[in-house]
Amino acid sequence: MQFIDLKAQYLQLQDKINGRIRGVLEHGKYIMGPEVSELESKLSEYVGVKHAVTCANGTDALQLALMAMDIGPGDAVFTTPFTFFATAEVISLVGATPIFVDIDERTYNIDHLRLEAAIEEIIDASELVAKAVISVDLFGLPADYEKLEPLCKRYKLKLIEDAAQGFGGEINGRRSGSFGDIATTSFFPAKPLGCYGDGGAIFTNSDDLAKKIKSLRIHGKGEDKYDNIAIGINSRLDTIQAAILLEKLAIFPREVDARQLVAKKYSDKLKDKVVIPYVPPYFQSSWAQYSVLAKDSEKRKELMAAYKKQGIPTVIYYSKPLHLQGAFEYLGIKEGAFPISESVSQRIFSLPMHPYLCEKQQDKIISVL
Ligand SMILES: *Cc1c(COP(=O)(O)O)cnc(C)c1O
């Protein structure tokens, strides 16, 4: 059994994807070919924002967002320690300082009350300037934007939605990728919408930010790439990846629906065995991961071993919160600083989740618990 079955999806789309790739081989515009702009317009339509700008991966998408907002040394950027490393990595990479804020114990997303306290603390007692928040839609569940958007407005902070996992999620019909000043996503193969390599995108309603990002992703180009008006990076989405994504995006809404059915069945059957994922009213998760909590780390070990014995893969996202990673030792944050993130990281693990998981496979996965 596969944790995420990309082959099952390919078998459904084989002819279409092969045809699209052949199309690129025939026209030969491998960089910024016509499929790239076709994809950008379809992505912006799907998400419901004015601009979608593709780039080389989800990490670059976050970096480009920070660069376009002129965030750098002396700036504080708030985020959660319970996420993939890249979310906080880019903050340090542009020279700013990550300020971690613990998560909500039910949603695993940034806790808006603790965020407000952390913002106040930086304003009162730090030389850093509070500039932005990067909220993460962890495991596919959108962060609480009904709270985060007004909060960031009140403190004049920029809000960046890291929707690398959230793409396909919704709040009240509003889609992930449309929250905050800028949203970013990743097309890494295992993400809800993945390509066959690395890829990413940035979403915004701001003409000014979109223009800056389009320049920054091609060496800070002006009129063309030999006219340079800013220090940028080289971060384009390959035309072949755009061609593949066009076919995958066409069936993506159906896949998101199929994931809801898988998640519902898991939750119905497992709710008395482990702590199942919490989805607040009016929220929809894209189910990038279906993650459950065991009672403690010993119990988790036992359950994961039982799965392994049955040939069923399970994975821990994430076993070490970011403030305890060696790379962030320089921030001087001690164990115990973010008790919820630390406790969840000891107990959480994820079950196989993808739109092509059949009933029989799911029954087998459920029966182990
Ligand atoms: C995957 C991921 C990223 C980075 O995306 P890449 O395309 O792998 O660079 C950033 N943030 C989160 C939350 C992710 O899950």
Coordinates of C-alpha atoms in Angstrom, one line a residue, residues 25-315:
L25 CA 8.3 18.9 -26.6
E26 CA 6.9 19.9 -30.0
H27 CA 6.7 23.7 -29.4
G28 CA 10.0 23.6 -27.4
K29 CA 9.3 26.7 -25.2
Y30 CA 10.6 25.0 -22.1
I31 CA 10.9 28.2 -20.1
M32 CA 7.8 30.4 -19.6
G33 CA 6.0 28.7 -22.5
P34 CA 2.3 29.2 -23.2
E35 CA 1.2 26.5 -20.7
V36 CA 2.6 28.7 -17.8
S37 CA 0.3 31.6 -18.4
E38 CA -2.6 29.3 -19.2
L39 CA -2.1 27.6 -15.8
E40 CA -1.7 31.0 -14.0
S41 CA -5.0 32.2 -15.3
K42 CA -6.8 28.9 -14.4
L43 CA -5.2 28.9 -10.9
S44 CA -6.3 32.5 -10.2
E45 CA -9.8 31.6 -11.4
Y46 CA -10.0 28.5 -9.2
V47 CA -8.7 30.3 -6.1
G48 CA -10.7 33.4 -6.8
V49 CA -7.9 36.0 -6.7
K50 CA -6.7 38.5 -9.3
H51 CA -3.2 37.2 -9.7
A52 CA -1.5 33.8 -9.7
V53 CA 2.2 33.9 -10.3
T54 CA 3.9 30.5 -10.6
C55 CA 7.5 29.8 -9.4
A56 CA 10.0 27.0 -8.9
N57 CA 8.7 25.6 -5.6
G58 CA 6.7 26.4 -2.4
T59 CA 9.8 27.6 -0.5
D60 CA 10.7 30.2 -3.2
A61 CA 7.0 31.2 -3.2
L62 CA 7.3 32.2 0.5
Q63 CA 10.7 33.9 -0.1
L64 CA 9.4 35.9 -3.0
A65 CA 6.4 37.0 -0.9
L66 CA 8.7 38.3 1.8
M67 CA 11.0 39.9 -0.7
A68 CA 8.1 41.7 -2.4
M69 CA 7.0 43.0 0.9
D70 CA 10.6 44.3 1.6
I71 CA 10.9 42.2 4.8
G72 CA 14.5 41.8 6.0
P73 CA 16.9 42.5 8.8
G74 CA 15.3 44.1 11.9
D75 CA 11.9 42.7 11.1
A76 CA 9.9 40.2 13.2
V77 CA 7.8 37.7 11.3
F78 CA 5.4 35.6 13.4
T79 CA 4.7 31.9 12.6
T80 CA 4.1 28.6 14.2
P81 CA 6.8 26.1 15.3
F82 CA 4.6 23.2 14.2
T83 CA 5.1 23.2 10.4
F84 CA 7.5 22.2 7.7
F85 CA 10.9 23.8 8.1
A86 CA 10.6 26.0 5.0
T87 CA 7.9 28.2 6.6
A88 CA 10.4 29.6 9.1
E89 CA 13.5 29.0 7.0
V90 CA 12.6 31.7 4.5
I91 CA 12.2 34.3 7.3
S92 CA 15.8 33.8 8.4
L93 CA 16.9 33.5 4.8
V94 CA 15.8 37.1 4.1
G95 CA 17.5 38.3 7.3
A96 CA 14.4 38.7 9.4
T97 CA 13.7 37.1 12.7
P98 CA 11.1 34.3 13.2
I99 CA 8.9 34.7 16.3
F100 CA 7.2 31.5 17.0
V101 CA 3.7 31.3 18.4
D102 CA 2.2 28.1 19.8
I103 CA -0.6 26.3 18.0
D104 CA -4.3 25.8 18.9
E105 CA -4.5 22.3 20.4
R106 CA -7.5 21.3 18.3
T107 CA -6.6 22.6 14.8
Y108 CA -2.8 22.6 15.1
N109 CA -2.8 26.0 13.4
I110 CA -1.5 29.3 14.9
D111 CA -3.4 30.4 18.0
H112 CA -4.7 33.9 17.4
L113 CA -4.8 34.8 21.1
R114 CA -1.2 33.8 21.7
L115 CA -0.3 35.6 18.4
E116 CA -1.8 38.8 19.7
A117 CA 0.2 38.4 23.0
A118 CA 3.4 37.8 21.0
I119 CA 2.8 40.9 18.8
E120 CA 2.2 43.1 21.9
E121 CA 5.4 41.7 23.5
I122 CA 7.5 42.6 20.4
I123 CA 6.0 46.0 20.2
D124 CA 6.6 46.7 23.9
A125 CA 10.0 45.1 24.5
S126 CA 12.0 44.4 21.4
E127 CA 14.2 46.3 19.0
L128 CA 12.6 44.3 16.2
V129 CA 9.8 45.8 14.1
A130 CA 6.6 43.6 14.0
K131 CA 6.1 43.2 10.2
A132 CA 4.2 40.1 9.1
V133 CA 2.5 36.8 10.0
I134 CA 3.0 33.6 8.1
S135 CA 0.0 31.4 9.0
V136 CA 0.1 27.8 7.9
D137 CA -2.9 25.7 6.7
L138 CA -1.5 22.6 8.4
F139 CA -2.5 19.2 7.0
G140 CA -4.9 21.1 4.7
L141 CA -7.1 22.8 7.2
P142 CA -7.1 26.6 6.6
A143 CA -5.9 28.7 9.6
D144 CA -8.5 30.8 11.3
Y145 CA -8.6 33.7 8.9
E146 CA -11.8 35.2 10.3
K147 CA -9.6 36.0 13.4
L148 CA -6.2 36.5 11.7
E149 CA -7.2 39.0 9.0
P150 CA -8.8 41.6 11.4
L151 CA -5.9 41.0 13.9
C152 CA -3.2 41.7 11.3
K153 CA -5.1 44.8 10.1
R154 CA -5.4 46.1 13.6
Y155 CA -1.6 45.9 14.1
K156 CA -0.8 46.9 10.5
L157 CA 0.9 43.5 9.9
K158 CA 1.1 41.8 6.5
L159 CA -0.5 38.4 6.4
I160 CA 0.9 35.6 4.3
E161 CA -1.0 32.4 4.0
D162 CA 1.3 29.3 3.6
A163 CA -1.2 27.2 1.7
A164 CA 1.4 24.6 0.6
Q165 CA -0.8 22.0 2.3
G166 CA -4.1 24.0 2.2
F167 CA -4.7 24.2 -1.5
G168 CA -8.2 22.9 -2.0
G169 CA -9.4 23.9 1.5
E170 CA -12.1 26.5 2.1
I171 CA -13.8 28.6 4.8
N172 CA -17.4 29.4 4.1
G173 CA -16.8 28.8 0.3
R174 CA -13.8 31.1 0.2
R175 CA -10.8 29.1 -1.1
S176 CA -7.4 28.6 0.4
G177 CA -4.9 30.8 -1.5
S178 CA -7.3 33.8 -1.2
F179 CA -6.5 34.7 2.4
G180 CA -4.2 37.4 3.6
D181 CA -2.2 39.9 1.5
I182 CA -0.4 37.1 -0.3
A183 CA -0.8 33.3 -0.3
T184 CA 1.6 30.7 -1.4
T185 CA 1.4 27.1 -2.4
S186 CA 3.6 24.2 -3.4
F187 CA 3.2 21.7 -6.3
F188 CA 5.7 19.2 -4.7
P189 CA 4.4 15.8 -5.9
A190 CA 2.9 14.8 -2.6
K191 CA 0.9 18.0 -2.0
P192 CA -2.8 18.0 -2.7
L193 CA -2.1 19.5 -6.2
G194 CA 1.3 18.2 -7.2
C195 CA 3.3 18.1 -10.4
Y196 CA 6.1 15.7 -11.4
G197 CA 8.9 17.7 -9.9
D198 CA 9.2 20.9 -7.9
G199 CA 6.7 23.8 -8.5
G200 CA 5.0 26.6 -6.6
A201 CA 2.7 29.6 -6.9
I202 CA 1.9 32.9 -5.3
F203 CA -1.6 34.4 -5.1
T204 CA -2.6 38.0 -4.5
N205 CA -5.2 40.6 -5.3
S206 CA -2.6 43.4 -5.3
D207 CA -1.4 44.6 -8.7
D208 CA 1.7 46.1 -7.1
L209 CA 2.8 42.9 -5.3
A210 CA 2.1 40.7 -8.4
K211 CA 4.2 43.0 -10.6
K212 CA 7.1 42.9 -8.1
I213 CA 6.9 39.1 -7.8
K214 CA 6.9 38.7 -11.6
S215 CA 10.1 40.7 -11.7
L216 CA 11.8 39.1 -8.7
R217 CA 11.2 35.6 -10.0
I218 CA 13.3 36.4 -13.1
H219 CA 16.4 38.1 -11.6
G220 CA 14.5 41.3 -10.8
K221 CA 13.8 42.0 -14.4
G222 CA 12.6 45.3 -15.8
E223 CA 11.7 45.4 -19.5
D224 CA 13.3 42.0 -20.0
K225 CA 15.8 39.8 -18.2
Y226 CA 18.7 41.8 -19.4
D227 CA 17.3 44.9 -17.8
N228 CA 17.5 44.4 -14.1
I229 CA 15.8 46.8 -11.7
A230 CA 16.0 44.7 -8.5
I231 CA 18.0 41.9 -6.9
G232 CA 15.9 38.9 -7.5
I233 CA 16.2 35.2 -7.8
N234 CA 15.8 32.6 -10.6
S235 CA 12.5 30.8 -9.8
R236 CA 10.3 29.9 -12.7
L237 CA 7.9 27.0 -13.1
D238 CA 9.0 24.7 -15.9
T239 CA 6.6 24.7 -18.9
I240 CA 6.4 20.9 -18.7
Q241 CA 5.3 21.0 -15.1
A242 CA 2.7 23.7 -16.0
A243 CA 1.4 21.4 -18.7
I244 CA 1.1 18.5 -16.3
L245 CA -0.6 20.7 -13.7
L246 CA -3.2 21.9 -16.3
E247 CA -4.5 18.3 -16.6
K248 CA -4.3 17.7 -12.8
L249 CA -6.1 20.9 -12.0
A250 CA -9.0 19.9 -14.3
I251 CA -9.8 17.0 -12.1
F252 CA -8.7 18.6 -8.8
P253 CA -12.2 19.5 -7.5
R254 CA -13.3 15.9 -7.9
E255 CA -10.2 14.8 -6.1
V256 CA -10.9 17.2 -3.2
D257 CA -14.4 15.7 -3.0
A258 CA -13.0 12.1 -2.9
R259 CA -10.6 13.1 -0.1
Q260 CA -13.6 14.3 1.9
L261 CA -15.2 10.9 1.7
V262 CA -12.0 9.1 2.8
A263 CA -11.6 11.5 5.7
K264 CA -15.3 11.1 6.7
K265 CA -15.0 7.4 6.8
Y266 CA -11.8 7.5 8.8
S267 CA -13.3 9.9 11.3
D268 CA -16.5 8.0 11.7
K269 CA -14.7 4.7 12.4
L270 CA -11.7 6.0 14.4
K271 CA -13.3 8.6 16.7
D272 CA -13.3 6.3 19.7
K273 CA -9.8 5.0 19.1
V274 CA -7.6 8.1 18.7
V275 CA -8.0 11.8 18.6
I276 CA -9.3 12.5 15.1
P277 CA -8.7 15.7 13.2
Y278 CA -11.0 18.6 14.2
V279 CA -12.6 20.6 11.3
P280 CA -14.5 23.7 12.6
P281 CA -17.9 24.5 11.2
Y282 CA -17.8 26.1 7.7
F283 CA -14.2 24.9 7.2
Q284 CA -13.2 22.4 4.6
S285 CA -9.8 20.7 4.7
S286 CA -8.0 19.6 1.6
W287 CA -6.8 16.7 3.6
A288 CA -3.1 17.0 2.6
Q289 CA -2.7 14.6 5.6
Y290 CA -5.0 12.7 7.8
S291 CA -3.3 13.0 11.2
V292 CA -4.4 11.4 14.5
L293 CA -3.1 11.7 18.0
A294 CA -2.2 8.7 20.2
K295 CA -2.4 8.9 24.0
D296 CA 1.3 9.3 24.3
S297 CA 4.6 8.6 22.5
E298 CA 4.7 5.0 23.7
K299 CA 1.2 4.3 22.3
R300 CA 2.2 6.0 19.1
K301 CA 5.2 3.7 18.7
E302 CA 3.0 0.7 19.3
L303 CA 0.3 1.7 16.8
M304 CA 2.9 2.6 14.1
A305 CA 4.6 -0.7 14.6
A306 CA 1.2 -2.5 14.2
Y307 CA 0.7 -0.7 10.9
K308 CA 4.2 -1.5 9.7
K309 CA 3.5 -5.2 10.4
Q310 CA 0.5 -5.0 8.1
G311 CA 2.5 -3.4 5.4
I312 CA 0.7 -0.1 5.8
P313 CA 2.9 3.1 5.8
T314 CA 2.4 5.8 8.4
V315 CA 4.4 8.9 8.8

